[in-house]
Short mmCIF file of C-alpha atoms in Angstrom, two decimals:
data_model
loop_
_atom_site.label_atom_id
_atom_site.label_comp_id
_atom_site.label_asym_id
_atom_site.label_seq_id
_atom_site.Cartn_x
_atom_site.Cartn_y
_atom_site.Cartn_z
CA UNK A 1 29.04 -18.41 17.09
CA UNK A 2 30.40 -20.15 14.26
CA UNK A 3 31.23 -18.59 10.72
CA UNK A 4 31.26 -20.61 7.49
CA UNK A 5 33.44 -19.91 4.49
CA UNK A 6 32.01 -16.96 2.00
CA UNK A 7 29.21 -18.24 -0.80
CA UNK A 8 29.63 -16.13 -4.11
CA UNK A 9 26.34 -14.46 -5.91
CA UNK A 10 25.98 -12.43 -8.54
CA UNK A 11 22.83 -10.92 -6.59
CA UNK A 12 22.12 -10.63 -2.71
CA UNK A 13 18.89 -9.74 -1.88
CA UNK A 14 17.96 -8.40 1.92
CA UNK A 15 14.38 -8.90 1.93
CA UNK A 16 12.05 -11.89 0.46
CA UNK A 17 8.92 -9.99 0.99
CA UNK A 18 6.91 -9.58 -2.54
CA UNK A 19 9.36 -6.85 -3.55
CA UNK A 20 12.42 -8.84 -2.54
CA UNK A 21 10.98 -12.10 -4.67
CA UNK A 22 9.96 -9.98 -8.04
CA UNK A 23 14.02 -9.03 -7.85
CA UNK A 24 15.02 -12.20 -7.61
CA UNK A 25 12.88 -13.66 -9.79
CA UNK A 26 14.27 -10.95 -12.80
CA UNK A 27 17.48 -11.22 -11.95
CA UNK A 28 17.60 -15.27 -12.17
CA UNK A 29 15.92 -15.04 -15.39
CA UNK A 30 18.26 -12.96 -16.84
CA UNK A 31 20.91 -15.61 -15.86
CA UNK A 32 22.60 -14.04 -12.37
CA UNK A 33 22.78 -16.20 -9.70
CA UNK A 34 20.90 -14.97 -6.81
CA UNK A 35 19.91 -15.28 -2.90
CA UNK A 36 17.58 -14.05 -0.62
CA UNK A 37 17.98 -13.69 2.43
CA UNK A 38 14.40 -13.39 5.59
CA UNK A 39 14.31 -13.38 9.06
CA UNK A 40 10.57 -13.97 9.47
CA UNK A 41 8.17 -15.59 6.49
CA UNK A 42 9.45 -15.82 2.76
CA UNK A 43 6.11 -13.63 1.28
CA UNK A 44 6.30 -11.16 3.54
CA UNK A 45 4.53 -8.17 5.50
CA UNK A 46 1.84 -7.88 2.09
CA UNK A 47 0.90 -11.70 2.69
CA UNK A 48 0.32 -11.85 6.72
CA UNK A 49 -0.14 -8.76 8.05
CA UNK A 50 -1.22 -6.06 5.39
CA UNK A 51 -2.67 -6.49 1.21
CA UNK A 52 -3.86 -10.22 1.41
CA UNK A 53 -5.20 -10.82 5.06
CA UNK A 54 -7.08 -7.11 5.39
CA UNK A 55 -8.88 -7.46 1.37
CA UNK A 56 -9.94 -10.95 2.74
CA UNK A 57 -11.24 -9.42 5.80
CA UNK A 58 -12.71 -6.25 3.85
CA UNK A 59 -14.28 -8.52 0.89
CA UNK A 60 -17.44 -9.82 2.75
CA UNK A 61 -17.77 -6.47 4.39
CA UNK A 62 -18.02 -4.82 0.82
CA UNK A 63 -19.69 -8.00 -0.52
CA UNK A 64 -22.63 -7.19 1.93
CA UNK A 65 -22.36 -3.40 1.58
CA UNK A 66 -23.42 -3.88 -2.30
CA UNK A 67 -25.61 -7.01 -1.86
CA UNK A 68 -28.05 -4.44 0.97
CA UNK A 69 -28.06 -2.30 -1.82
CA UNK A 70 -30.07 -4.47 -4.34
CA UNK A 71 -34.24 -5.31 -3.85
CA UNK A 72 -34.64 -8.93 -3.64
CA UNK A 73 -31.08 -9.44 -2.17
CA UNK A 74 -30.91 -7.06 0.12
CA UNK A 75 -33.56 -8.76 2.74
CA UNK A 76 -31.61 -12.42 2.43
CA UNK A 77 -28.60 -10.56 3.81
CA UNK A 78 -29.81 -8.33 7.06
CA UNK A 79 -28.09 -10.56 9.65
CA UNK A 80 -24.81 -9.83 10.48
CA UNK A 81 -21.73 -11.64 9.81
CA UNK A 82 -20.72 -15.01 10.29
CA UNK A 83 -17.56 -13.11 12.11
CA UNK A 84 -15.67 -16.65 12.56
CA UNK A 85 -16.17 -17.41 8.84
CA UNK A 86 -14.83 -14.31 8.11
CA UNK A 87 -11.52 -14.77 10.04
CA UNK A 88 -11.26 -18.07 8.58
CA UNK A 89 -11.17 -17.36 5.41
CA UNK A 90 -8.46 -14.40 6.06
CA UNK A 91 -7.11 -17.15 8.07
CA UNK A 92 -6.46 -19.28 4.12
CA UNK A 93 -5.37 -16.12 2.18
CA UNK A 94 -2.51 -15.83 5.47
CA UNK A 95 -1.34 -19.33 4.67
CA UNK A 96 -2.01 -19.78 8.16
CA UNK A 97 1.15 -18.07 8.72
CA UNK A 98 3.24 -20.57 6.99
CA UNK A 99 5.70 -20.35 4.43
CA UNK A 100 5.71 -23.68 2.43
CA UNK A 101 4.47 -22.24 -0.92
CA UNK A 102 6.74 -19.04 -1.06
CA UNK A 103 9.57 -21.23 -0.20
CA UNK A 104 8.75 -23.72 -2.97
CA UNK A 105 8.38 -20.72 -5.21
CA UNK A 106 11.89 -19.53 -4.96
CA UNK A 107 13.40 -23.07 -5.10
CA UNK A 108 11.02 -22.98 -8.25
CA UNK A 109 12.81 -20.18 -10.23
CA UNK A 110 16.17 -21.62 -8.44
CA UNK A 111 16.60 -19.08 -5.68
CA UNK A 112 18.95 -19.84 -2.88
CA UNK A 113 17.44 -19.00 0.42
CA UNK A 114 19.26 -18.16 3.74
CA UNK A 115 17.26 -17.35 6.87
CA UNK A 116 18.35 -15.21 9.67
CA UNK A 117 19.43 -11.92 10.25
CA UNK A 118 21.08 -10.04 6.98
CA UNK A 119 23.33 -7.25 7.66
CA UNK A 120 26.17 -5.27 5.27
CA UNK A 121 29.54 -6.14 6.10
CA UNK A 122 31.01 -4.02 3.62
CA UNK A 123 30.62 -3.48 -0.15
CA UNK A 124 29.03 -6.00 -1.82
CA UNK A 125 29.11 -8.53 1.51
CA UNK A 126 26.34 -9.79 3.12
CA UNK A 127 26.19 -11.44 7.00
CA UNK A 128 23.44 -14.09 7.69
CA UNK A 129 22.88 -14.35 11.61
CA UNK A 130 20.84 -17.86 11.80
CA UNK A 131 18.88 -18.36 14.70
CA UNK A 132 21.10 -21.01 16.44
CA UNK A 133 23.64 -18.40 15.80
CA UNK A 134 25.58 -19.57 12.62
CA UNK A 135 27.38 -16.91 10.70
CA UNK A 136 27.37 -17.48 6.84
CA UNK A 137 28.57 -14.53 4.69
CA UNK A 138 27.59 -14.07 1.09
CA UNK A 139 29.40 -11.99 -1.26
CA UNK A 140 27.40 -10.58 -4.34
CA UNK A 141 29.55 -10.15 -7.43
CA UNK A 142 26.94 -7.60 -9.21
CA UNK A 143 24.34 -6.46 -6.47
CA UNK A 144 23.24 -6.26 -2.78
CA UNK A 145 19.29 -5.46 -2.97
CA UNK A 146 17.82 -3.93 0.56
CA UNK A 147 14.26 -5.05 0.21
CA UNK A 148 13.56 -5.30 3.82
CA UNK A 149 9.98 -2.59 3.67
CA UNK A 150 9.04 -0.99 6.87
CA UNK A 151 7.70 -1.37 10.27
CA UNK A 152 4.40 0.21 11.76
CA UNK A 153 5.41 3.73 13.59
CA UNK A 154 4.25 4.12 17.13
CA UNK A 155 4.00 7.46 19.16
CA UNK A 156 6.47 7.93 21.71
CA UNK A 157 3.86 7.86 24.48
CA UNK A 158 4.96 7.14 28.07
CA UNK A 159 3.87 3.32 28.67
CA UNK A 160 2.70 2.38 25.44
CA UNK A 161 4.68 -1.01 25.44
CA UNK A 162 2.97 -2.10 28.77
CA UNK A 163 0.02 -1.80 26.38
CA UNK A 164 0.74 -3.90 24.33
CA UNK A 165 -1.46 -1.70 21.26
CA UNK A 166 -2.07 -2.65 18.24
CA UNK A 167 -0.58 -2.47 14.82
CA UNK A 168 -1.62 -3.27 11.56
CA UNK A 169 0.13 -6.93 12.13
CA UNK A 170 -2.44 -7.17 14.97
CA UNK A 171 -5.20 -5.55 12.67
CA UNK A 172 -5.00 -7.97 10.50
CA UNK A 173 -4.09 -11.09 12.17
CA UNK A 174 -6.44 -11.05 15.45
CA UNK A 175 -8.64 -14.49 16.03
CA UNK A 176 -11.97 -12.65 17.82
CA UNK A 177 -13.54 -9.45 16.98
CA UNK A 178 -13.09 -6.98 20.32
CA UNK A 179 -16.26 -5.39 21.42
CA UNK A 180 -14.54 -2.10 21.34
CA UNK A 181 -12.02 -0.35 19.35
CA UNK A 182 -9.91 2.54 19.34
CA UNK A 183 -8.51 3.56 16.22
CA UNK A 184 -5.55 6.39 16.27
CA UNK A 185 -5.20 7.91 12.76
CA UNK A 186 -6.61 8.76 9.72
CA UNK A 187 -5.17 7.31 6.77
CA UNK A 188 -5.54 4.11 4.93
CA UNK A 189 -4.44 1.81 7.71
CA UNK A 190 -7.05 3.60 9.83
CA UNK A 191 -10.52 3.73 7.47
CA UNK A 192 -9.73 0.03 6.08
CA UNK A 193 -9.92 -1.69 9.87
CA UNK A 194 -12.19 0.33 11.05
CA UNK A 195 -14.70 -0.66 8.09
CA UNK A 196 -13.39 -4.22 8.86
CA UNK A 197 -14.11 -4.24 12.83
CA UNK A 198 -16.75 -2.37 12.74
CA UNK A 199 -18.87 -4.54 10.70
CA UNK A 200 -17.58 -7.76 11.99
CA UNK A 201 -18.98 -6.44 15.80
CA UNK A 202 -16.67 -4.14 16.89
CA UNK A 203 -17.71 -0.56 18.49
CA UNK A 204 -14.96 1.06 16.69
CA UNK A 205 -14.20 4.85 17.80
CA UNK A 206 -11.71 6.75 15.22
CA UNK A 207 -9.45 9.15 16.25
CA UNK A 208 -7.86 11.38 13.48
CA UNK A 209 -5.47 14.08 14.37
CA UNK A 210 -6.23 16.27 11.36
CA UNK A 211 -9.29 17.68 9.61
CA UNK A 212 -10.62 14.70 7.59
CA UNK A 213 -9.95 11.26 6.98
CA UNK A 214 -7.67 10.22 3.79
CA UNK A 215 -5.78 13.49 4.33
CA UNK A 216 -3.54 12.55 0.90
CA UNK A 217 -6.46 12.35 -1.61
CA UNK A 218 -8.97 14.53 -2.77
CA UNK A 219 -11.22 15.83 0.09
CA UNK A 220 -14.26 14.58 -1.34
CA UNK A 221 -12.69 10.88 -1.10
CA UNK A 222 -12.41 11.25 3.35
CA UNK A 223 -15.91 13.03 3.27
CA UNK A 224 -17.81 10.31 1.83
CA UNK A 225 -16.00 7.57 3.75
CA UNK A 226 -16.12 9.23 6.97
CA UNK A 227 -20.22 9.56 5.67
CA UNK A 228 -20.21 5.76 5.61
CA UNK A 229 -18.21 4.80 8.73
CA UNK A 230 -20.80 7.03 10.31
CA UNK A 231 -23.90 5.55 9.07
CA UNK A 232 -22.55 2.36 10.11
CA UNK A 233 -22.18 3.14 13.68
CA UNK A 234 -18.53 4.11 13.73
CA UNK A 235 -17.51 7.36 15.73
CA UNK A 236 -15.20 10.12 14.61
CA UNK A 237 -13.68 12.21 15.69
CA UNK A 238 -11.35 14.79 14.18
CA UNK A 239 -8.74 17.40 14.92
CA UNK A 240 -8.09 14.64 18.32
CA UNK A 241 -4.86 13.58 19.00
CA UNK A 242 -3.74 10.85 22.47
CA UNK A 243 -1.98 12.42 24.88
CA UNK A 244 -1.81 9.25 27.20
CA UNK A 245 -2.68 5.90 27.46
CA UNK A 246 -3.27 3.31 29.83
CA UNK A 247 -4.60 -0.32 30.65
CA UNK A 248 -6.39 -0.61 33.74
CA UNK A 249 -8.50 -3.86 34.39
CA UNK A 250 -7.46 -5.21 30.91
CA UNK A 251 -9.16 -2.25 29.75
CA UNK A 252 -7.16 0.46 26.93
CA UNK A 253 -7.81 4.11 28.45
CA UNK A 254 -6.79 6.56 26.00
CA UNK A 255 -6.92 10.48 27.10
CA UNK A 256 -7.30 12.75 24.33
CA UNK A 257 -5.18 15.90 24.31
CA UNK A 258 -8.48 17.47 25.09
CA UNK A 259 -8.75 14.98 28.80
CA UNK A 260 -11.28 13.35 27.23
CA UNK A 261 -11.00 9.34 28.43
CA UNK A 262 -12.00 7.21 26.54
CA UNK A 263 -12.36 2.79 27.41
CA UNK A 264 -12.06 0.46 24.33
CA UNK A 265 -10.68 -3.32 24.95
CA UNK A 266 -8.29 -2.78 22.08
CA UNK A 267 -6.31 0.36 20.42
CA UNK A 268 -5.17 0.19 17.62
CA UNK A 269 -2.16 2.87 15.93
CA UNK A 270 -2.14 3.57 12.75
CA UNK A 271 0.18 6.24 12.15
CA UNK A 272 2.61 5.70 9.80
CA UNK A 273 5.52 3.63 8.71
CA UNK A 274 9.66 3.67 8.96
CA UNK A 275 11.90 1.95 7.45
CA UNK A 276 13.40 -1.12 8.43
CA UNK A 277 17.16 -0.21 8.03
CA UNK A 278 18.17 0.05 11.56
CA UNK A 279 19.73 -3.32 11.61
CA UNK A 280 20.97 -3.99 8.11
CA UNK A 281 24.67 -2.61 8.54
CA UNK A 282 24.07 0.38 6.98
CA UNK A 283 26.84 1.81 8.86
CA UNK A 284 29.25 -0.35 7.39
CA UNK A 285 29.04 1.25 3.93
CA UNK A 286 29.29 5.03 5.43
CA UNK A 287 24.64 5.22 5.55
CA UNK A 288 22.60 5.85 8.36
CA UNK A 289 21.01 3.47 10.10
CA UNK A 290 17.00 3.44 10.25
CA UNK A 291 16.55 6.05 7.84
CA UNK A 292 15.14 5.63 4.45
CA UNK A 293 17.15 4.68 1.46
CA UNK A 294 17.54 7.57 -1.34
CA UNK A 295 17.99 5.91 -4.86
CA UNK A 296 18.19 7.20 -8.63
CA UNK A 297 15.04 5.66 -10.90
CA UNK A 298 17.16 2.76 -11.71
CA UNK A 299 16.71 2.00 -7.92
CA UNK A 300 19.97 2.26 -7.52
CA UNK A 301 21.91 3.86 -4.13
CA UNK A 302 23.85 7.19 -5.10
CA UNK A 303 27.41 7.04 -4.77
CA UNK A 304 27.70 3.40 -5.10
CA UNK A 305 27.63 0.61 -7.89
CA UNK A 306 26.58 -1.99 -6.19
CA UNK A 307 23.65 -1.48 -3.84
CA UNK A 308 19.93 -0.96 -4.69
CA UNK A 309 17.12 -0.20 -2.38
CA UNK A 310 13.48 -1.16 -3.85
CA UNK A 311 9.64 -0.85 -2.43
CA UNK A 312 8.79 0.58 0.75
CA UNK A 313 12.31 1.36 2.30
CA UNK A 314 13.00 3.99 -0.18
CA UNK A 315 10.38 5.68 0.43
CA UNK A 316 9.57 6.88 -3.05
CA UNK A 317 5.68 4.98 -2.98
CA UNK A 318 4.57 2.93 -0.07
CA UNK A 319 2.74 0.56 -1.85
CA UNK A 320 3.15 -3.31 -2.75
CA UNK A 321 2.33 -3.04 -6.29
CA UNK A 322 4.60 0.08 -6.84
CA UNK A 323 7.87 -1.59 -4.92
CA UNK A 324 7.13 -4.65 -7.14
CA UNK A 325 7.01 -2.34 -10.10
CA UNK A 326 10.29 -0.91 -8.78
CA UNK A 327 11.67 -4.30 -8.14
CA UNK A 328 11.04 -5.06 -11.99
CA UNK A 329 12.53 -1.95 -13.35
CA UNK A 330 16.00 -2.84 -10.70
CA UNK A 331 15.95 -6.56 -12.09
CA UNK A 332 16.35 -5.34 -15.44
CA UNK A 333 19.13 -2.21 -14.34
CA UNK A 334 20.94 -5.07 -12.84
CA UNK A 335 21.58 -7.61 -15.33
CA UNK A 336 21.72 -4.66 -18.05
CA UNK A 337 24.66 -3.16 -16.29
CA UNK A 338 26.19 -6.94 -15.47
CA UNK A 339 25.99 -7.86 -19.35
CA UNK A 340 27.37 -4.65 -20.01
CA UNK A 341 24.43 -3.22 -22.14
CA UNK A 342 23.89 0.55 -22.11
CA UNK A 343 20.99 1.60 -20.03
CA UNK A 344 17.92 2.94 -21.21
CA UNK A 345 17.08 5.44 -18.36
CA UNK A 346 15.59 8.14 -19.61
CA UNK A 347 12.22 9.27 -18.07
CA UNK A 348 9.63 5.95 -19.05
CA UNK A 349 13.05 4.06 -20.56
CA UNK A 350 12.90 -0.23 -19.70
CA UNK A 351 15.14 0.86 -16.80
CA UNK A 352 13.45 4.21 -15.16
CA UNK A 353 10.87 4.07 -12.46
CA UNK A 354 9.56 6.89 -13.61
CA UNK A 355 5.68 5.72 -12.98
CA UNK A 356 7.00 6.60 -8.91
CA UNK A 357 6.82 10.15 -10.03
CA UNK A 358 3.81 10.77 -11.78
CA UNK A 359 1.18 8.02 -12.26
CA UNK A 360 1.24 5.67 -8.43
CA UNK A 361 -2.18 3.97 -8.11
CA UNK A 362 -3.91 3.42 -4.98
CA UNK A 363 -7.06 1.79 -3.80
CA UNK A 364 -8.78 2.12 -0.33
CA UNK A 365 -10.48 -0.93 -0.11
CA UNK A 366 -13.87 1.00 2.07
CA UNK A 367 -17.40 1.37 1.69
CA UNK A 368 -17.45 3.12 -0.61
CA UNK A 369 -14.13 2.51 -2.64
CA UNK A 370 -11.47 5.12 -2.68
CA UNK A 371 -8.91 5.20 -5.45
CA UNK A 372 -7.02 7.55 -7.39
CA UNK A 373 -4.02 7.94 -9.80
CA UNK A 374 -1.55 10.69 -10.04
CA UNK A 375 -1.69 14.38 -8.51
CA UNK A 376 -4.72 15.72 -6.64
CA UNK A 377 -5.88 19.26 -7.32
CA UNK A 378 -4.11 20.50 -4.75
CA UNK A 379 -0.95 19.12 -5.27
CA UNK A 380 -1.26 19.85 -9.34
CA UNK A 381 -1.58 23.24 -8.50
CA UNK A 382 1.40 23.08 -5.77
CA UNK A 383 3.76 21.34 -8.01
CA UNK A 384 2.94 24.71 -10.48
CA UNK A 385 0.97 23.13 -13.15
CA UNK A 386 -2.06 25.01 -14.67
CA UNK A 387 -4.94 22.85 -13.94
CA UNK A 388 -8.88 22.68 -13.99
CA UNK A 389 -10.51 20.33 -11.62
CA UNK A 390 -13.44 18.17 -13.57
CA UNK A 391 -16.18 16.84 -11.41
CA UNK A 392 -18.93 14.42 -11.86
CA UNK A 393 -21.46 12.60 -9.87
CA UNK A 394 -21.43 9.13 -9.95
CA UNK A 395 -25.57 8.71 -10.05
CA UNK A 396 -25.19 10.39 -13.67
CA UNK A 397 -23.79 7.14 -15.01
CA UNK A 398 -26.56 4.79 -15.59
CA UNK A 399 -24.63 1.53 -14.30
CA UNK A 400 -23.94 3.42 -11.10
CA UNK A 401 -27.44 2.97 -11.02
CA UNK A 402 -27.90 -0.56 -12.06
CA UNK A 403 -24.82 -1.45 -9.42
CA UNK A 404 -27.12 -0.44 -6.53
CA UNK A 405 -29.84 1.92 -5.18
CA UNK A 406 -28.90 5.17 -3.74
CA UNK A 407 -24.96 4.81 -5.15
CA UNK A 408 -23.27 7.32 -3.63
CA UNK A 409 -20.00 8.67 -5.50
CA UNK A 410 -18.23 10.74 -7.41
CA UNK A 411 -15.15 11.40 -10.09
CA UNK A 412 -12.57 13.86 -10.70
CA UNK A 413 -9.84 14.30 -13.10
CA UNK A 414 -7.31 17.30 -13.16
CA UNK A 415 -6.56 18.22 -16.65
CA UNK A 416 -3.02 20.23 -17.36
CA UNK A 417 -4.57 23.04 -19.54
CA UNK A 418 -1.60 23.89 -21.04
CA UNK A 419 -0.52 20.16 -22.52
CA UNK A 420 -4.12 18.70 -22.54
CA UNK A 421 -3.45 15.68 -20.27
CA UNK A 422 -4.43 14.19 -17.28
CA UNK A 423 -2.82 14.72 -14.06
CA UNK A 424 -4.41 12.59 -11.80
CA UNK A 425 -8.20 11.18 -11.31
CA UNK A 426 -10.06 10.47 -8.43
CA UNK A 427 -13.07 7.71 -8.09
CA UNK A 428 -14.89 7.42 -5.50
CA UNK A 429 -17.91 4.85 -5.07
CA UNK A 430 -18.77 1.36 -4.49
CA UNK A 431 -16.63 -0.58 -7.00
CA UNK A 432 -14.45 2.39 -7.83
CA UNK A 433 -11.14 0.65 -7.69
CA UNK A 434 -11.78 -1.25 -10.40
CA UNK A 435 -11.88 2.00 -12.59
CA UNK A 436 -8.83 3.04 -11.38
CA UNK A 437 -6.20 1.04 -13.52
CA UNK A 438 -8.05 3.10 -17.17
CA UNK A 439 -7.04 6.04 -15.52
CA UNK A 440 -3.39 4.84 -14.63
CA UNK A 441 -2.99 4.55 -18.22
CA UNK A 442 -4.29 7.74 -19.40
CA UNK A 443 -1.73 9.27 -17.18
CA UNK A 444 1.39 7.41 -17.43
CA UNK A 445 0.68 7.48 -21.36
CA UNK A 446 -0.17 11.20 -21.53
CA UNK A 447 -2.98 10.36 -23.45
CA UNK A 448 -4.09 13.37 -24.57
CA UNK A 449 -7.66 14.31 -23.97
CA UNK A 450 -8.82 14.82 -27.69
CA UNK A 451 -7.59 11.02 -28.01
CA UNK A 452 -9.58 9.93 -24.77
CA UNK A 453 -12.84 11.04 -26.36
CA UNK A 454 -12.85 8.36 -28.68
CA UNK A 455 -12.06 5.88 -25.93
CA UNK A 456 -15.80 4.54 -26.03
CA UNK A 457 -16.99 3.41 -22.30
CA UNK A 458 -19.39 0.24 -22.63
CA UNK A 459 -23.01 0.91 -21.43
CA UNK A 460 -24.13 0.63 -19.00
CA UNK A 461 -20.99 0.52 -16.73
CA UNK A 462 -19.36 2.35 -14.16
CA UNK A 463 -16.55 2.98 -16.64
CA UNK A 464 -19.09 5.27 -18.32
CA UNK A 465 -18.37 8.39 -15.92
CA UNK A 466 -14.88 8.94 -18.25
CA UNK A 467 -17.59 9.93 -20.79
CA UNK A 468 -19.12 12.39 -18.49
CA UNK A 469 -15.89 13.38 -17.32
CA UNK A 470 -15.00 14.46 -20.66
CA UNK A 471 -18.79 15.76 -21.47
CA UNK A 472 -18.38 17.89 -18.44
CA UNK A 473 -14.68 19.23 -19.56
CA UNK A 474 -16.03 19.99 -23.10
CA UNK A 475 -19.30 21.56 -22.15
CA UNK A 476 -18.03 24.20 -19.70
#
């Protein structure tokens, strides 16, 4: 093993996923000196294995989904499809699992990168491991940034490593189709590749521990995807958890907790996430290894002035576009505190991640689309607010119509009674998550709803349902 002499930063970053780049990226162009540090691909899990290659295996599955919904277009699209087409394309929005672009990004905005391994040695020091074993340390004069996301969660079922199941890595980066598929969970991971598979040839078989499907959102939102993933041939099955599995004659046998076996050629586990902090020398600066990393809203750790933790290993919003929000919000916090400026973190202040609390969007990129903003009824109502749920049917909204016969969906918002805002909203229906981003802003600007009702919704679009949202609220 050989060590090299210490390189000085005024910014380490762990991580140079697309959370780990939007930090570096603010904190260079506020003048600090910065690295990054990656053991696998610069672009991370969002650009192999999760956001870009499963929307470019979803988009042709939707594509057709709408196009079967239109006379005159529908007929010219019947076949199935072109499967190998499909993965090829996913296959160009992956890079092809190669690098050069991110890379030439970061030595674009004059980034220093350093692959290998990137563990705390201390306060404010930084190990790179290199893969022929070199040793460099770095030393980071204003900040050490853990941006280093998480890692798929798998049961603790006997064998399940001679099984080689699985993940959403797998999910998204398989070259053939399997004929059958087992799919262990319920949540976003789950209802995204089984829409995938299942239209590009897979017999896809979903098993959900719980009562419905998208447990987090509104119930209507699991109901009417679970509707579709039916019609298409999917099966589910609810309140079934695995009790064992096994892979005899290259075959997956999975036994339900029930003894029901069932044979698929693949299974795939979706259930859940940890953080990857197990080794990043946590230890070294008195944390625990592998658990997740608590920060204030300027993303920085508690009882320290040095280290920050942003996107999915804090744990505060699991999402890419969130942790690059966060990532944003610690760029600025960092070269505030370095140039000695006061902060302004207050809730919504330049350096407050305050949107983590109350307004995180999310699509679900399914047949139909499911995507919300904010708090669901139920968790309004938890968190003690006094609420009124608002409901509307999509097919009320005359470009729900023109989008496509039979459109199936609907809308919610939760209104706070008592300061006439929106808590969260809910769409659900083909095309939904484009809707979702108006409603984003009417609840991380508290717009309140007397304001909203002069937001005029163009006709005929989807973006019309806000007017019969607020109709609906008036009228009852």
């Amino acid at each position: 093993m050989t060590e090299t002499e210490a390189i000085a930063y005024d910014v380490v970053v762990l991580g140079a996923g697309p959370v780990g780049e939007n930090v570096a990226d603010r904190t260079r162009a506020a003048g600090l000196s910065t690295a990054v540090v990656e053991s696998e691909l610069v672009g991370g899990e969002c650009s192999y294995w999760a956001c870009m290659p499963s929307k470019a295996l979803l988009r042709p599955v939707i594509a057709q989904a709408d196009a079967r919904r239109l006379p005159g277009l529908a007929e010219a699209v019947r076949g199935p499809l072109d499967t190998s087409a499909v993965l090829a394309r996913r296959d160009g929005f992956a890079s092809h699992w190669k690098d050069d672009g991110q890379v030439s990004w970061l030595e674009g905005v004059g980034v220093d990168l350093y692959r290998g391994q990137g563990r705390l040695a201390g306060p404010r020091t930084v190990t790179v491991t290199a893969s022929d074993g070199t040793v460099t340390t770095l030393t980071a004069r204003q900040a050490v940034v853990v941006a280093t996301g998480t890692r798929a969660r798998l049961p603790g079922l006997p064998g399940l490593d001679e099984v080689e199941p699985w993940t959403s890595r797998e999910a998204t980066s398989a070259q053939r189709a399997p004929g059958t598929l087992i799919v262990v969970g319920g949540g976003v991971v789950a209802t995204e590749m089984a829409t995938a598979w299942q239209a590009l040839g897979s017999q896809v078989t979903l098993l959900v521990r719980g009562e419905r499907l998208l447990g987090r959102m509104e119930p209507f939102a699991g109901e009417l995807v679970a509707k579709a993933l039916t019609e298409a041939g999917a099966d589910i099955r609810t309140h079934t958890s695995v009790a064992s599995v096994t892979r005899e004659n290259g075959k997956v046998v999975a036994v339900t907790d029930g003894g029901e076996r069932i044979e698929a050629d693949e299974i795939l586990f979706a259930t859940g996430r940890a953080p990857q902090t197990d080794d990043i020398g946590l230890d070294t600066v008195d944390l625990e290894p592998g658990g997740w990393l608590e920060t204030d809203d300027t993303l920085r750790v508690p009882d320290t002035d040095w280290l920050y933790a942003v996107g999915d290993v804090n744990g505060r919003a699991l999402l890419t576009h969130q942790g690059k929000y966060q990532a944003r919000i610690a760029g600025a916090a960092i070269a505030a505190r370095a140039a000695g400026v006061p902060l302004q973190d207050e809730p919504w202040g330049a350096h407050a991640a305050t949107a983590d609390h109350y307004a995180v969007p999310q699509v679900v990129f399914t047949d139909p689309e499911a995507a919300a903003v904010g708090l669901s009824l139920a968790e309004a109502e938890e968190a003690g607010h006094r609420v009124r749920a608002v409901d509307v049917d999509f097919g009320s909204v005359a470009g729900a119509s023109l989008y496509g016969d039979d459109y199936t969906g609907r809308a919610r918002m939760v209104v706070d009674l008592d300061e006439d805002i929106l808590r969260g909203v809910t769409f659900v229906g083909p095309g939904a998550g484009e809707l979702v981003h108006s409603g984003t802003v009417a609840v991380a600007g508290r717009v309140p709803l007397d304001r909203l009702w002069h937001v005029v919704p163009p006709f005929p679009t989807l973006g019309e349902v806000w007017l019969r949202l607020l109709e609906a609220y008036r009228d009852n």
